[in-house]
Amino acid sequence: MLNFEYKNQTEILFGKGQASQITSRLPKDAKVLLAYGGGSIKKNGVYNDVMASLEGMTVVEFSGIEPNPSFETLIQALPLIKAHNIDFILAVGGGSVIDGAKFIAAAALFEGDPWDILAKGAPFDKALPLGAVLTLPATGSESNGNSVVTKRATQQKLAFGNPVVQPKFAVLDPVYTFTLPEKQISNGVVDAFVHVIEQYLTYPVNAPIQDGFAETIMRTLIDQGPKALSQPDDYDTRANVMWSATMALNGLIGQGVPQDWATHMIGHELTALYGLDHAQTLAIVLPSLMQIQAAQKHQKILQLGRQVFGLTADSDEQLVTQTIAATRQFFEKMGIKTRISEYDLPQQSVDEIMQKLQENGRDSLGEHGDISLDVSKKILEHAY
């Protein structure tokens, strides 16, 4: 097991009615920026619950944070923060809203061009405090310090991470997921599954606790994901999906083990260029990456097949093939296509993606740094 340092500062408020606890978690006399997306929270009751908990406080609303939050939208919050002396941000929504709120929290106190946080990895050590009310389980953003933001003008989707933007608390009420469209549930389950894979499907380092936790999360998603589609108002199913997505990326299963993230890096380019959902890009890239990197990931692919999918085979080679096929089939069972061509993109899209990978310096990806541009092209060609 590799050395690690681990601390998770986010207080999880899990279960029915936990939005009522927000008041007690906010600073006295807080001036709150309420950040949310397209307004669905006003239709499903979440907005009313949150506003009831914020009664008597100064609340300024900032709506319109889109899926794959854009830099252009997020910076519009900065004048509001300054004008109203905002000192706390409450993000209500899924990972995109929470990611956007993290960037706003950092940018509000950043001296210089906020885009440098993403484009240049500019350091910062202060940000506005924030909390989250999760409505879409997927990214785990509610309990980590990571954020991904897209700049529409340059078609760049870039990430940053810093513990100072990690939410102080997160409300996880499974009831808030009952009215989600099927597509969002499918995307969330696949996103969470691939988050686990990125921290698991590398090479063995004798970390049975991390591996065991990761395998449990993946088995839960494989079992509960389809049930979440067929039984949308089953509380226990939605609770298990929600907790799985949080546990997938709160940092715990990634401690002391090598991590990959090449699937995400390649996938980001498909979203930035063509607007594909994040989970769609992951479902496209991962099976082909597993195929092209089968030698490097041999032992963990075998472990995935045996421990997660419950597969047996006459040979290791056969088991590798079956495991990759099972991964693809799971994504398709969740209703997500796994080939670039299935999204009506032309063959030339491979070259366009490759150009963006090169422009963004993504030329040595993976846990070994051996996914060069040439290897990425093989992955994309296989995925087409």
XYZ file of N, CA and C in Angstrom, residues 273-371:
297
model
N -16.120 19.147 -26.978
C -16.271 19.306 -28.424
C -17.706 19.118 -28.904
N -18.388 18.128 -28.362
C -19.667 17.725 -28.947
C -20.850 17.803 -27.987
N -20.584 18.169 -26.746
C -21.677 18.332 -25.794
C -22.259 17.037 -25.268
N -21.562 15.920 -25.434
C -22.058 14.657 -24.890
C -22.074 14.720 -23.367
N -23.044 14.023 -22.784
C -23.091 13.937 -21.329
C -21.803 13.300 -20.821
N -21.381 13.730 -19.642
C -20.143 13.210 -19.063
C -20.166 11.686 -18.985
N -21.259 11.118 -18.481
C -21.335 9.667 -18.332
C -21.317 8.962 -19.683
N -21.899 9.581 -20.696
C -21.850 8.990 -22.028
C -20.409 8.845 -22.505
N -19.609 9.855 -22.259
C -18.206 9.787 -22.698
C -17.444 8.704 -21.936
N -17.758 8.528 -20.679
C -17.089 7.487 -19.893
C -17.458 6.103 -20.406
N -18.734 5.927 -20.740
C -19.186 4.639 -21.256
C -18.576 4.335 -22.616
N -18.270 5.364 -23.375
C -17.602 5.188 -24.667
C -16.148 4.769 -24.471
N -15.449 5.479 -23.605
C -13.998 5.321 -23.519
C -13.569 4.093 -22.713
N -14.222 3.828 -21.583
C -13.696 2.819 -20.660
C -13.544 1.422 -21.262
N -14.567 0.840 -21.894
C -14.375 -0.519 -22.409
C -13.222 -0.625 -23.404
N -13.071 0.395 -24.239
C -11.972 0.362 -25.213
C -10.629 0.583 -24.539
N -10.592 1.436 -23.526
C -9.345 1.623 -22.778
C -8.947 0.316 -22.087
N -9.919 -0.386 -21.535
C -9.631 -1.680 -20.904
C -9.047 -2.654 -21.924
N -9.592 -2.635 -23.128
C -9.101 -3.538 -24.160
C -7.668 -3.204 -24.562
N -7.402 -1.932 -24.819
C -6.073 -1.521 -25.276
C -5.040 -1.644 -24.157
N -5.466 -1.443 -22.925
C -4.558 -1.507 -21.771
C -4.671 -2.824 -21.010
N -5.171 -3.844 -21.658
C -5.423 -5.116 -20.964
C -4.168 -5.723 -20.355
N -3.041 -5.553 -21.000
C -1.799 -6.124 -20.454
C -1.383 -5.410 -19.177
N -1.452 -4.068 -19.195
C -1.051 -3.285 -18.021
C -2.018 -3.499 -16.848
N -3.285 -3.728 -17.153
C -4.300 -3.849 -16.115
C -4.729 -5.305 -15.892
N -3.912 -6.237 -16.347
C -4.309 -7.644 -16.411
C -4.846 -8.170 -15.083
N -4.066 -8.025 -14.007
C -4.452 -8.623 -12.730
C -5.739 -8.001 -12.166
N -5.881 -6.688 -12.325
C -7.070 -6.047 -11.759
C -8.314 -6.303 -12.619
N -8.133 -6.492 -13.913
C -9.287 -6.875 -14.743
C -9.787 -8.254 -14.328
N -8.863 -9.170 -14.091
C -9.252 -10.493 -13.608
C -9.987 -10.378 -12.272
N -9.472 -9.545 -11.383
C -10.095 -9.363 -10.071
C -11.475 -8.752 -10.212
N -11.608 -7.783 -11.114
C -12.910 -7.165 -11.379
C -13.908 -8.213 -11.865
N -13.476 -9.048 -12.787
C -14.368 -10.070 -13.319
C -14.842 -11.039 -12.254
N -13.909 -11.476 -11.408
C -14.253 -12.480 -10.395
C -15.051 -11.884 -9.237
N -14.556 -10.763 -8.702
C -15.110 -10.221 -7.463
C -16.334 -9.335 -7.656
N -16.439 -8.705 -8.812
C -17.552 -7.766 -9.035
C -18.627 -8.379 -9.930
N -18.216 -8.962 -11.054
C -19.196 -9.523 -11.980
C -19.467 -11.009 -11.729
N -18.689 -11.630 -10.853
C -18.912 -13.040 -10.526
C -18.667 -13.986 -11.677
N -17.671 -13.680 -12.502
C -17.394 -14.466 -13.692
C -16.373 -15.568 -13.423
N -16.478 -16.626 -14.184
C -15.470 -17.680 -14.209
C -15.169 -18.000 -15.674
N -13.980 -18.509 -15.929
C -13.600 -18.817 -17.306
C -12.533 -19.899 -17.307
N -12.328 -20.510 -18.464
C -11.330 -21.578 -18.598
C -9.907 -21.042 -18.640
N -9.767 -19.749 -18.974
C -8.431 -19.164 -19.043
C -8.492 -17.699 -18.640
N -7.334 -17.161 -18.246
C -7.272 -15.749 -17.899
C -7.647 -14.880 -19.095
N -7.190 -15.263 -20.263
C -7.491 -14.478 -21.463
C -9.003 -14.402 -21.708
N -9.660 -15.522 -21.516
C -11.106 -15.565 -21.700
C -11.809 -14.709 -20.647
N -11.300 -14.737 -19.427
C -11.914 -13.958 -18.354
C -11.758 -12.457 -18.609
N -10.601 -12.047 -19.119
C -10.400 -10.639 -19.467
C -11.435 -10.208 -20.499
N -11.608 -11.019 -21.532
C -12.574 -10.703 -22.584
C -13.989 -10.614 -22.022
N -14.349 -11.548 -21.159
C -15.681 -11.562 -20.574
C -15.912 -10.346 -19.660
N -14.873 -9.956 -18.936
C -15.000 -8.828 -18.013
C -15.210 -7.521 -18.764
N -14.460 -7.333 -19.836
C -14.631 -6.124 -20.646
C -16.032 -6.106 -21.249
N -16.491 -7.255 -21.723
C -17.833 -7.347 -22.292
C -18.900 -7.070 -21.234
N -18.698 -7.569 -20.017
C -19.664 -7.350 -18.934
C -19.749 -5.877 -18.562
N -18.611 -5.190 -18.598
C -18.596 -3.755 -18.306
C -19.417 -3.004 -19.347
N -19.184 -3.312 -20.618
C -19.944 -2.665 -21.686
C -21.442 -2.976 -21.555
N -21.761 -4.223 -21.262
C -23.161 -4.627 -21.143
C -23.868 -3.925 -19.984
N -23.148 -3.686 -18.887
C -23.738 -2.964 -17.764
C -24.118 -1.544 -18.178
N -23.221 -0.867 -18.867
C -23.528 0.485 -19.326
C -24.746 0.481 -20.249
N -24.777 -0.484 -21.147
C -25.896 -0.552 -22.089
C -27.198 -0.920 -21.374
N -27.103 -1.737 -20.328
C -28.285 -2.058 -19.532
C -28.833 -0.816 -18.839
N -27.937 0.118 -18.517
C -28.361 1.385 -17.920
C -28.830 2.380 -18.986
N -28.861 1.935 -20.234
C -29.403 2.770 -21.299
C -28.415 3.729 -21.922
N -27.118 3.468 -21.774
C -26.100 4.376 -22.310
C -25.304 3.677 -23.407
N -25.233 4.293 -24.564
C -24.519 3.736 -25.705
C -23.014 3.822 -25.462
N -22.287 2.877 -26.075
C -20.862 2.746 -25.751
C -19.940 2.881 -26.958
N -20.443 3.381 -28.063
C -19.617 3.600 -29.251
C -19.771 5.043 -29.739
N -18.690 5.645 -30.176
C -18.734 7.022 -30.683
C -19.720 7.119 -31.844
N -19.686 6.128 -32.738
C -20.550 6.159 -33.920
C -22.029 6.144 -33.568
N -22.369 5.621 -32.385
C -23.775 5.552 -31.975
C -24.333 6.918 -31.588
N -23.461 7.898 -31.485
C -23.895 9.265 -31.182
C -23.886 10.140 -32.442
N -23.890 9.488 -33.600
C -23.952 10.177 -34.897
C -22.771 11.122 -35.114
N -21.624 10.748 -34.595
C -20.403 11.510 -34.830
C -19.601 10.846 -35.947
N -19.020 11.619 -36.845
C -18.277 11.046 -37.968
C -16.931 10.486 -37.537
N -16.333 9.697 -38.389
C -15.024 9.108 -38.112
C -13.977 10.181 -37.838
N -14.124 11.342 -38.476
C -13.138 12.410 -38.298
C -13.148 12.970 -36.875
N -14.168 12.634 -36.102
C -14.211 13.106 -34.711
C -13.019 12.583 -33.924
N -12.513 11.415 -34.290
C -11.334 10.868 -33.612
C -10.162 11.831 -33.748
N -9.944 12.342 -34.946
C -8.837 13.282 -35.163
C -9.075 14.596 -34.420
N -10.333 15.025 -34.351
C -10.644 16.265 -33.638
C -10.389 16.117 -32.141
N -10.734 14.973 -31.610
C -10.475 14.712 -30.193
C -8.974 14.657 -29.940
N -8.260 14.004 -30.832
C -6.811 13.903 -30.687
C -6.152 15.281 -30.687
N -6.645 16.167 -31.520
C -6.085 17.522 -31.560
C -6.271 18.228 -30.227
N -7.444 18.049 -29.612
C -7.701 18.678 -28.317
C -6.857 18.052 -27.207
N -6.688 16.743 -27.258
C -5.823 16.095 -26.272
C -4.416 16.662 -26.340
N -3.933 16.867 -27.540
C -2.589 17.421 -27.718
C -2.532 18.858 -27.234
N -3.521 19.666 -27.594
C -3.537 21.068 -27.193
C -3.560 21.211 -25.671
N -4.251 20.315 -25.000
C -4.390 20.393 -23.546
C -3.316 19.604 -22.803
N -2.307 19.131 -23.520
C -1.170 18.469 -22.885
C -1.466 17.120 -22.289
N -2.483 16.439 -22.813
C -2.861 15.132 -22.275
C -2.173 14.038 -23.079
N -0.855 13.976 -22.908
C -0.048 13.071 -23.722
C 0.651 11.982 -22.921
N 0.355 11.909 -21.636
C 0.951 10.834 -20.816
C -0.031 10.490 -19.700
N -1.128 9.877 -20.075
C -2.210 9.590 -19.145
C -2.055 8.210 -18.518
N -2.898 7.933 -17.534
C -2.943 6.617 -16.917
C -2.055 6.483 -15.703
N -2.231 5.377 -14.983
C -1.487 5.153 -13.742
C 0.006 4.982 -13.982
N 0.387 4.594 -15.198
C 1.808 4.461 -15.535
C 2.304 5.630 -16.378
N 1.412 6.540 -16.747
C 1.796 7.637 -17.639
C 2.146 7.159 -19.032
N 1.676 5.970 -19.374
C 2.068 5.373 -20.650
C 0.984 5.458 -21.725
N -0.103 6.149 -21.432
C -1.120 6.352 -22.462
C -0.755 7.625 -23.211
